[in-house]
Amino acid sequence: MNSLALPDVASQLNSYQDTPLKLVGMQGIALPIRLAGQPLNAYVDAGVSLDKSKARGIHMSRLYLALEALEDQELTIPLLNEVLDCFLDSHSDLSTAAHLSIKGDVLFKRPALLSQLAGWKAYPFEVNAIRSGQDTRITVKLDIGYSSTCPCSAALARQLIQKQFNKDFAGKDLQYAELHDWLGSSQGIVATPHSQRSTATLTVHLAENNNTEFPLLVLLDRVESALGTALQTAVKRVDEQAFALANGQNTMFCEDAARRIHQALLEDTCIQGFHLRIAHMESLHAHDAVAESAWNWGSQK
């Protein structure tokens, strides 16, 4: 059978080729990688700039094949740089910039507050690497879930409890046993503050130092410690009670959460800038409360 010359439509010129393009590539490529020592099913976006005005397109297959370097390998900063180098080397006549984005869920086993239980918690992440000329910028985005109790709601609940106390005990000689029983009854605690499942979305620009690994666990520990009410996994009643205590002693508006995390991140030497968005998914309102903060971020946002 005679071999046929396959048509190369990409080499054919058209009337629009005087416009350079910032990014051309693919998105949502399924790829197995390793991160924090565990296998992950990740999705990758890959692309390069198209700077040559007389070129109709890039070589997408070359980008796809370059991603083989990431398969089942621990994701590190040097490895990302190698892939970006390969993107640009394979398009040396077309491109001066390259982009690589990797998304997925990383799992960490987190201990209960008091008992010996522990369970796995998923943290959505996104790693972005951008090479422009000689400059490379790598950012890490994380979603961190926590519980937040509204300070206003807590104050209103305490007022109602005081009102009920006055109704039940005004003019009476207080007896310890009677008051003790009252505090443990539904009549005594007539109102409770509302709390909500909340999310801190953190995007950090990694410092250009000797970092080779991605400091995901360090960042998670720092943020969850600053908040004090990270979402739990496996719990016993003693853990649930400790969580209720933490929520009661740790009330916060979205503004409070943003400021806590902001201050905690300023102490981290592995990052050189960050953007933070807080969302409290209200249980009182049908809308959410949000707050944002940034440091050394500027036009990078």
PDB file of C-alpha atoms in Angstrom, residues 45-257:
ATOM      1  CA  ASP A  45      -3.325  22.953  31.369  1.00  0.00           C
ATOM      2  CA  ALA A  46      -0.336  23.514  29.104  1.00  0.00           C
ATOM      3  CA  GLY A  47       0.457  26.282  26.652  1.00  0.00           C
ATOM      4  CA  VAL A  48       2.968  28.616  25.055  1.00  0.00           C
ATOM      5  CA  SER A  49       2.779  32.039  23.474  1.00  0.00           C
ATOM      6  CA  LEU A  50       2.534  32.357  19.696  1.00  0.00           C
ATOM      7  CA  ASP A  51       4.808  35.266  18.880  1.00  0.00           C
ATOM      8  CA  LYS A  52       5.703  34.557  15.265  1.00  0.00           C
ATOM      9  CA  SER A  53       3.245  36.467  13.114  1.00  0.00           C
ATOM     10  CA  LYS A  54       3.628  34.204  10.071  1.00  0.00           C
ATOM     11  CA  ALA A  55       2.886  31.004  11.999  1.00  0.00           C
ATOM     12  CA  ARG A  56      -0.699  29.747  12.045  1.00  0.00           C
ATOM     13  CA  GLY A  57      -0.383  27.611  15.165  1.00  0.00           C
ATOM     14  CA  ILE A  58       1.834  25.788  17.652  1.00  0.00           C
ATOM     15  CA  HIS A  59       2.772  22.104  17.947  1.00  0.00           C
ATOM     16  CA  MET A  60       0.325  20.896  20.596  1.00  0.00           C
ATOM     17  CA  SER A  61       1.514  17.311  20.381  1.00  0.00           C
ATOM     18  CA  ARG A  62       4.956  18.455  21.540  1.00  0.00           C
ATOM     19  CA  LEU A  63       3.464  19.974  24.668  1.00  0.00           C
ATOM     20  CA  TYR A  64       1.425  16.847  25.332  1.00  0.00           C
ATOM     21  CA  LEU A  65       4.443  14.563  24.996  1.00  0.00           C
ATOM     22  CA  ALA A  66       6.535  16.822  27.247  1.00  0.00           C
ATOM     23  CA  LEU A  67       4.065  16.152  30.054  1.00  0.00           C
ATOM     24  CA  GLU A  68       5.260  12.535  30.187  1.00  0.00           C
ATOM     25  CA  ALA A  69       8.046  13.810  32.443  1.00  0.00           C
ATOM     26  CA  LEU A  70       5.418  14.399  35.147  1.00  0.00           C
ATOM     27  CA  GLU A  71       3.811  10.954  35.004  1.00  0.00           C
ATOM     28  CA  ASP A  72       3.883   9.221  38.384  1.00  0.00           C
ATOM     29  CA  GLN A  73       6.705  11.513  39.506  1.00  0.00           C
ATOM     30  CA  GLU A  74       6.843  13.585  42.668  1.00  0.00           C
ATOM     31  CA  LEU A  75       5.928  17.109  41.644  1.00  0.00           C
ATOM     32  CA  THR A  76       8.809  19.433  42.468  1.00  0.00           C
ATOM     33  CA  ILE A  77       9.824  22.921  41.434  1.00  0.00           C
ATOM     34  CA  PRO A  78      12.881  21.716  39.451  1.00  0.00           C
ATOM     35  CA  LEU A  79      10.662  19.235  37.579  1.00  0.00           C
ATOM     36  CA  LEU A  80       8.216  22.004  36.664  1.00  0.00           C
ATOM     37  CA  ASN A  81      11.089  24.088  35.346  1.00  0.00           C
ATOM     38  CA  GLU A  82      12.298  21.167  33.237  1.00  0.00           C
ATOM     39  CA  VAL A  83       8.870  20.850  31.606  1.00  0.00           C
ATOM     40  CA  LEU A  84       8.714  24.587  30.916  1.00  0.00           C
ATOM     41  CA  ASP A  85      12.168  24.373  29.340  1.00  0.00           C
ATOM     42  CA  CYS A  86      10.947  21.546  27.133  1.00  0.00           C
ATOM     43  CA  PHE A  87       7.883  23.565  26.082  1.00  0.00           C
ATOM     44  CA  LEU A  88      10.049  26.457  24.941  1.00  0.00           C
ATOM     45  CA  ASP A  89      12.846  24.335  23.417  1.00  0.00           C
ATOM     46  CA  SER A  90      10.283  22.546  21.257  1.00  0.00           C
ATOM     47  CA  HIS A  91       8.866  25.928  20.134  1.00  0.00           C
ATOM     48  CA  SER A  92      12.055  27.956  19.948  1.00  0.00           C
ATOM     49  CA  ASP A  93      11.041  29.472  16.606  1.00  0.00           C
ATOM     50  CA  LEU A  94       7.519  30.376  17.776  1.00  0.00           C
ATOM     51  CA  SER A  95       7.347  31.163  21.484  1.00  0.00           C
ATOM     52  CA  THR A  96       9.003  33.135  24.273  1.00  0.00           C
ATOM     53  CA  ALA A  97       6.616  32.283  27.115  1.00  0.00           C
ATOM     54  CA  ALA A  98       5.202  29.062  28.579  1.00  0.00           C
ATOM     55  CA  HIS A  99       2.505  28.171  31.095  1.00  0.00           C
ATOM     56  CA  LEU A 100       1.744  25.022  33.078  1.00  0.00           C
ATOM     57  CA  SER A 101      -1.157  24.559  35.491  1.00  0.00           C
ATOM     58  CA  ILE A 102      -1.831  21.442  37.578  1.00  0.00           C
ATOM     59  CA  LYS A 103      -5.064  20.957  39.541  1.00  0.00           C
ATOM     60  CA  GLY A 104      -6.426  18.278  41.825  1.00  0.00           C
ATOM     61  CA  ASP A 105      -7.178  17.306  45.416  1.00  0.00           C
ATOM     62  CA  VAL A 106      -4.373  16.445  47.798  1.00  0.00           C
ATOM     63  CA  LEU A 107      -5.219  14.257  50.811  1.00  0.00           C
ATOM     64  CA  PHE A 108      -3.740  14.633  54.274  1.00  0.00           C
ATOM     65  CA  LYS A 109      -4.593  12.548  57.323  1.00  0.00           C
ATOM     66  CA  ARG A 110      -5.621  14.884  60.121  1.00  0.00           C
ATOM     67  CA  PRO A 111      -5.944  13.915  63.814  1.00  0.00           C
ATOM     68  CA  ALA A 112      -9.041  14.462  65.924  1.00  0.00           C
ATOM     69  CA  LEU A 113      -8.896  17.141  68.610  1.00  0.00           C
ATOM     70  CA  LEU A 114      -8.713  14.883  71.676  1.00  0.00           C
ATOM     71  CA  SER A 115      -9.253  11.215  70.837  1.00  0.00           C
ATOM     72  CA  GLN A 116      -6.869   8.930  68.997  1.00  0.00           C
ATOM     73  CA  LEU A 117      -8.967   8.998  65.820  1.00  0.00           C
ATOM     74  CA  ALA A 118      -7.795  10.433  62.519  1.00  0.00           C
ATOM     75  CA  GLY A 119      -9.216  10.733  59.026  1.00  0.00           C
ATOM     76  CA  TRP A 120      -8.393  11.882  55.534  1.00  0.00           C
ATOM     77  CA  LYS A 121      -9.266  15.375  54.391  1.00  0.00           C
ATOM     78  CA  ALA A 122      -9.139  16.599  50.793  1.00  0.00           C
ATOM     79  CA  TYR A 123      -7.664  19.995  49.974  1.00  0.00           C
ATOM     80  CA  PRO A 124      -8.250  21.304  46.442  1.00  0.00           C
ATOM     81  CA  PHE A 125      -5.011  22.728  45.043  1.00  0.00           C
ATOM     82  CA  GLU A 126      -3.705  24.390  41.918  1.00  0.00           C
ATOM     83  CA  VAL A 127      -0.057  24.878  40.936  1.00  0.00           C
ATOM     84  CA  ASN A 128       0.707  27.464  38.279  1.00  0.00           C
ATOM     85  CA  ALA A 129       4.095  27.952  36.638  1.00  0.00           C
ATOM     86  CA  ILE A 130       4.674  30.758  34.141  1.00  0.00           C
ATOM     87  CA  ARG A 131       7.899  31.317  32.222  1.00  0.00           C
ATOM     88  CA  SER A 132       8.323  34.635  30.420  1.00  0.00           C
ATOM     89  CA  GLY A 133      11.780  35.234  29.027  1.00  0.00           C
ATOM     90  CA  GLN A 134      14.184  34.480  31.872  1.00  0.00           C
ATOM     91  CA  ASP A 135      11.586  35.055  34.582  1.00  0.00           C
ATOM     92  CA  THR A 136       9.676  32.146  36.158  1.00  0.00           C
ATOM     93  CA  ARG A 137       6.844  32.632  38.629  1.00  0.00           C
ATOM     94  CA  ILE A 138       5.328  29.707  40.530  1.00  0.00           C
ATOM     95  CA  THR A 139       2.166  30.066  42.591  1.00  0.00           C
ATOM     96  CA  VAL A 140       0.211  27.605  44.714  1.00  0.00           C
ATOM     97  CA  LYS A 141      -3.523  27.929  45.363  1.00  0.00           C
ATOM     98  CA  LEU A 142      -5.240  26.070  48.216  1.00  0.00           C
ATOM     99  CA  ASP A 143      -8.808  25.860  49.526  1.00  0.00           C
ATOM    100  CA  ILE A 144      -8.929  25.364  53.298  1.00  0.00           C
ATOM    101  CA  GLY A 145     -12.216  24.631  55.060  1.00  0.00           C
ATOM    102  CA  TYR A 146     -13.041  25.688  58.614  1.00  0.00           C
ATOM    103  CA  SER A 147     -15.943  26.542  60.905  1.00  0.00           C
ATOM    104  CA  SER A 148     -16.769  30.118  61.907  1.00  0.00           C
ATOM    105  CA  THR A 149     -19.164  31.243  64.649  1.00  0.00           C
ATOM    106  CA  CYS A 150     -20.685  34.697  64.232  1.00  0.00           C
ATOM    107  CA  PRO A 151     -19.705  37.060  67.115  1.00  0.00           C
ATOM    108  CA  CYS A 152     -22.924  39.049  66.708  1.00  0.00           C
ATOM    109  CA  SER A 153     -25.050  35.911  66.874  1.00  0.00           C
ATOM    110  CA  ALA A 154     -23.132  34.753  69.968  1.00  0.00           C
ATOM    111  CA  ALA A 155     -23.797  38.063  71.748  1.00  0.00           C
ATOM    112  CA  LEU A 156     -27.501  37.927  70.872  1.00  0.00           C
ATOM    113  CA  ALA A 157     -27.735  34.333  72.134  1.00  0.00           C
ATOM    114  CA  ARG A 158     -26.071  35.284  75.432  1.00  0.00           C
ATOM    115  CA  GLN A 159     -28.567  38.122  75.878  1.00  0.00           C
ATOM    116  CA  LEU A 160     -31.502  35.726  75.434  1.00  0.00           C
ATOM    117  CA  ILE A 161     -29.965  33.327  77.966  1.00  0.00           C
ATOM    118  CA  GLN A 162     -29.670  36.224  80.445  1.00  0.00           C
ATOM    119  CA  LYS A 163     -33.297  37.145  79.789  1.00  0.00           C
ATOM    120  CA  GLN A 164     -34.421  33.578  80.487  1.00  0.00           C
ATOM    121  CA  PHE A 165     -32.284  33.529  83.637  1.00  0.00           C
ATOM    122  CA  ASN A 166     -33.993  36.677  84.906  1.00  0.00           C
ATOM    123  CA  LYS A 167     -37.386  35.162  84.166  1.00  0.00           C
ATOM    124  CA  ASP A 168     -36.624  31.931  86.015  1.00  0.00           C
ATOM    125  CA  PHE A 169     -34.596  33.243  88.981  1.00  0.00           C
ATOM    126  CA  ALA A 170     -35.468  36.882  89.606  1.00  0.00           C
ATOM    127  CA  GLY A 171     -36.172  37.429  93.316  1.00  0.00           C
ATOM    128  CA  LYS A 172     -35.167  33.864  94.261  1.00  0.00           C
ATOM    129  CA  ASP A 173     -32.358  32.662  96.478  1.00  0.00           C
ATOM    130  CA  LEU A 174     -29.979  30.883  94.134  1.00  0.00           C
ATOM    131  CA  GLN A 175     -29.291  27.267  94.923  1.00  0.00           C
ATOM    132  CA  TYR A 176     -26.211  25.693  93.387  1.00  0.00           C
ATOM    133  CA  ALA A 177     -27.879  22.399  92.457  1.00  0.00           C
ATOM    134  CA  GLU A 178     -30.896  24.118  90.935  1.00  0.00           C
ATOM    135  CA  LEU A 179     -28.732  26.506  88.896  1.00  0.00           C
ATOM    136  CA  HIS A 180     -26.471  23.672  87.813  1.00  0.00           C
ATOM    137  CA  ASP A 181     -29.440  21.680  86.521  1.00  0.00           C
ATOM    138  CA  TRP A 182     -30.884  24.771  84.830  1.00  0.00           C
ATOM    139  CA  LEU A 183     -27.661  25.413  82.912  1.00  0.00           C
ATOM    140  CA  GLY A 184     -27.779  21.857  81.566  1.00  0.00           C
ATOM    141  CA  SER A 185     -31.357  22.106  80.361  1.00  0.00           C
ATOM    142  CA  SER A 186     -32.906  23.326  77.124  1.00  0.00           C
ATOM    143  CA  GLN A 187     -34.708  25.988  79.160  1.00  0.00           C
ATOM    144  CA  GLY A 188     -31.384  27.365  80.346  1.00  0.00           C
ATOM    145  CA  ILE A 189     -29.726  27.448  76.923  1.00  0.00           C
ATOM    146  CA  VAL A 190     -32.665  28.899  75.038  1.00  0.00           C
ATOM    147  CA  ALA A 191     -30.574  30.201  72.119  1.00  0.00           C
ATOM    148  CA  THR A 192     -27.386  29.190  70.355  1.00  0.00           C
ATOM    149  CA  PRO A 193     -25.226  31.265  67.983  1.00  0.00           C
ATOM    150  CA  HIS A 194     -25.086  30.279  64.351  1.00  0.00           C
ATOM    151  CA  SER A 195     -21.875  29.053  62.756  1.00  0.00           C
ATOM    152  CA  GLN A 196     -21.107  28.253  59.168  1.00  0.00           C
ATOM    153  CA  ARG A 197     -18.782  26.123  57.076  1.00  0.00           C
ATOM    154  CA  SER A 198     -16.255  28.568  55.677  1.00  0.00           C
ATOM    155  CA  THR A 199     -13.424  28.550  53.151  1.00  0.00           C
ATOM    156  CA  ALA A 200     -10.101  30.330  52.946  1.00  0.00           C
ATOM    157  CA  THR A 201      -8.780  30.425  49.381  1.00  0.00           C
ATOM    158  CA  LEU A 202      -5.073  31.106  49.520  1.00  0.00           C
ATOM    159  CA  THR A 203      -2.801  31.858  46.566  1.00  0.00           C
ATOM    160  CA  VAL A 204       0.889  32.231  47.384  1.00  0.00           C
ATOM    161  CA  HIS A 205       3.853  33.220  45.242  1.00  0.00           C
ATOM    162  CA  LEU A 206       6.704  30.929  46.240  1.00  0.00           C
ATOM    163  CA  ALA A 207       9.959  32.615  47.150  1.00  0.00           C
ATOM    164  CA  GLU A 208      12.857  32.264  44.752  1.00  0.00           C
ATOM    165  CA  ASN A 209      15.240  30.542  47.142  1.00  0.00           C
ATOM    166  CA  ASN A 210      16.239  26.947  47.712  1.00  0.00           C
ATOM    167  CA  ASN A 211      12.653  25.644  47.655  1.00  0.00           C
ATOM    168  CA  THR A 212      12.399  22.414  45.711  1.00  0.00           C
ATOM    169  CA  GLU A 213       9.310  20.833  47.296  1.00  0.00           C
ATOM    170  CA  PHE A 214       5.871  22.400  47.501  1.00  0.00           C
ATOM    171  CA  PRO A 215       5.216  23.440  51.142  1.00  0.00           C
ATOM    172  CA  LEU A 216       1.556  22.440  51.127  1.00  0.00           C
ATOM    173  CA  LEU A 217       1.430  20.863  54.576  1.00  0.00           C
ATOM    174  CA  VAL A 218       3.382  23.740  56.129  1.00  0.00           C
ATOM    175  CA  LEU A 219       0.908  26.239  54.688  1.00  0.00           C
ATOM    176  CA  LEU A 220      -2.105  24.169  55.776  1.00  0.00           C
ATOM    177  CA  ASP A 221      -0.830  23.809  59.335  1.00  0.00           C
ATOM    178  CA  ARG A 222      -0.059  27.515  59.576  1.00  0.00           C
ATOM    179  CA  VAL A 223      -3.504  28.595  58.341  1.00  0.00           C
ATOM    180  CA  GLU A 224      -5.494  26.033  60.345  1.00  0.00           C
ATOM    181  CA  SER A 225      -3.576  26.922  63.490  1.00  0.00           C
ATOM    182  CA  ALA A 226      -4.348  30.617  62.971  1.00  0.00           C
ATOM    183  CA  LEU A 227      -8.062  29.875  62.550  1.00  0.00           C
ATOM    184  CA  GLY A 228      -8.422  27.360  65.384  1.00  0.00           C
ATOM    185  CA  THR A 229     -11.527  25.622  64.012  1.00  0.00           C
ATOM    186  CA  ALA A 230     -10.428  23.521  61.045  1.00  0.00           C
ATOM    187  CA  LEU A 231     -13.025  21.090  59.712  1.00  0.00           C
ATOM    188  CA  GLN A 232     -12.772  17.666  61.324  1.00  0.00           C
ATOM    189  CA  THR A 233     -12.835  14.112  59.950  1.00  0.00           C
ATOM    190  CA  ALA A 234     -13.325  11.130  62.292  1.00  0.00           C
ATOM    191  CA  VAL A 235     -14.542  12.223  65.736  1.00  0.00           C
ATOM    192  CA  LYS A 236     -15.854  10.849  69.016  1.00  0.00           C
ATOM    193  CA  ARG A 237     -18.202  12.785  71.260  1.00  0.00           C
ATOM    194  CA  VAL A 238     -15.256  14.129  73.230  1.00  0.00           C
ATOM    195  CA  ASP A 239     -13.865  15.609  69.989  1.00  0.00           C
ATOM    196  CA  GLU A 240     -17.233  17.086  69.060  1.00  0.00           C
ATOM    197  CA  GLN A 241     -17.455  18.713  72.469  1.00  0.00           C
ATOM    198  CA  ALA A 242     -13.948  20.128  72.083  1.00  0.00           C
ATOM    199  CA  PHE A 243     -14.933  21.473  68.670  1.00  0.00           C
ATOM    200  CA  ALA A 244     -18.002  23.149  70.179  1.00  0.00           C
ATOM    201  CA  LEU A 245     -15.761  24.742  72.814  1.00  0.00           C
ATOM    202  CA  ALA A 246     -13.335  25.969  70.155  1.00  0.00           C
ATOM    203  CA  ASN A 247     -16.183  27.529  68.169  1.00  0.00           C
ATOM    204  CA  GLY A 248     -17.627  29.182  71.269  1.00  0.00           C
ATOM    205  CA  GLN A 249     -14.287  30.617  72.398  1.00  0.00           C
ATOM    206  CA  ASN A 250     -13.177  31.531  68.882  1.00  0.00           C
ATOM    207  CA  THR A 251     -15.924  33.607  67.280  1.00  0.00           C
ATOM    208  CA  MET A 252     -14.965  35.502  64.125  1.00  0.00           C
ATOM    209  CA  PHE A 253     -16.297  37.574  61.301  1.00  0.00           C
ATOM    210  CA  CYS A 254     -14.829  37.034  57.830  1.00  0.00           C
ATOM    211  CA  GLU A 255     -12.715  40.158  58.459  1.00  0.00           C
ATOM    212  CA  ASP A 256     -11.239  38.544  61.582  1.00  0.00           C
ATOM    213  CA  ALA A 257     -10.357  35.368  59.698  1.00  0.00           C
TER     214      ALA A 257
END
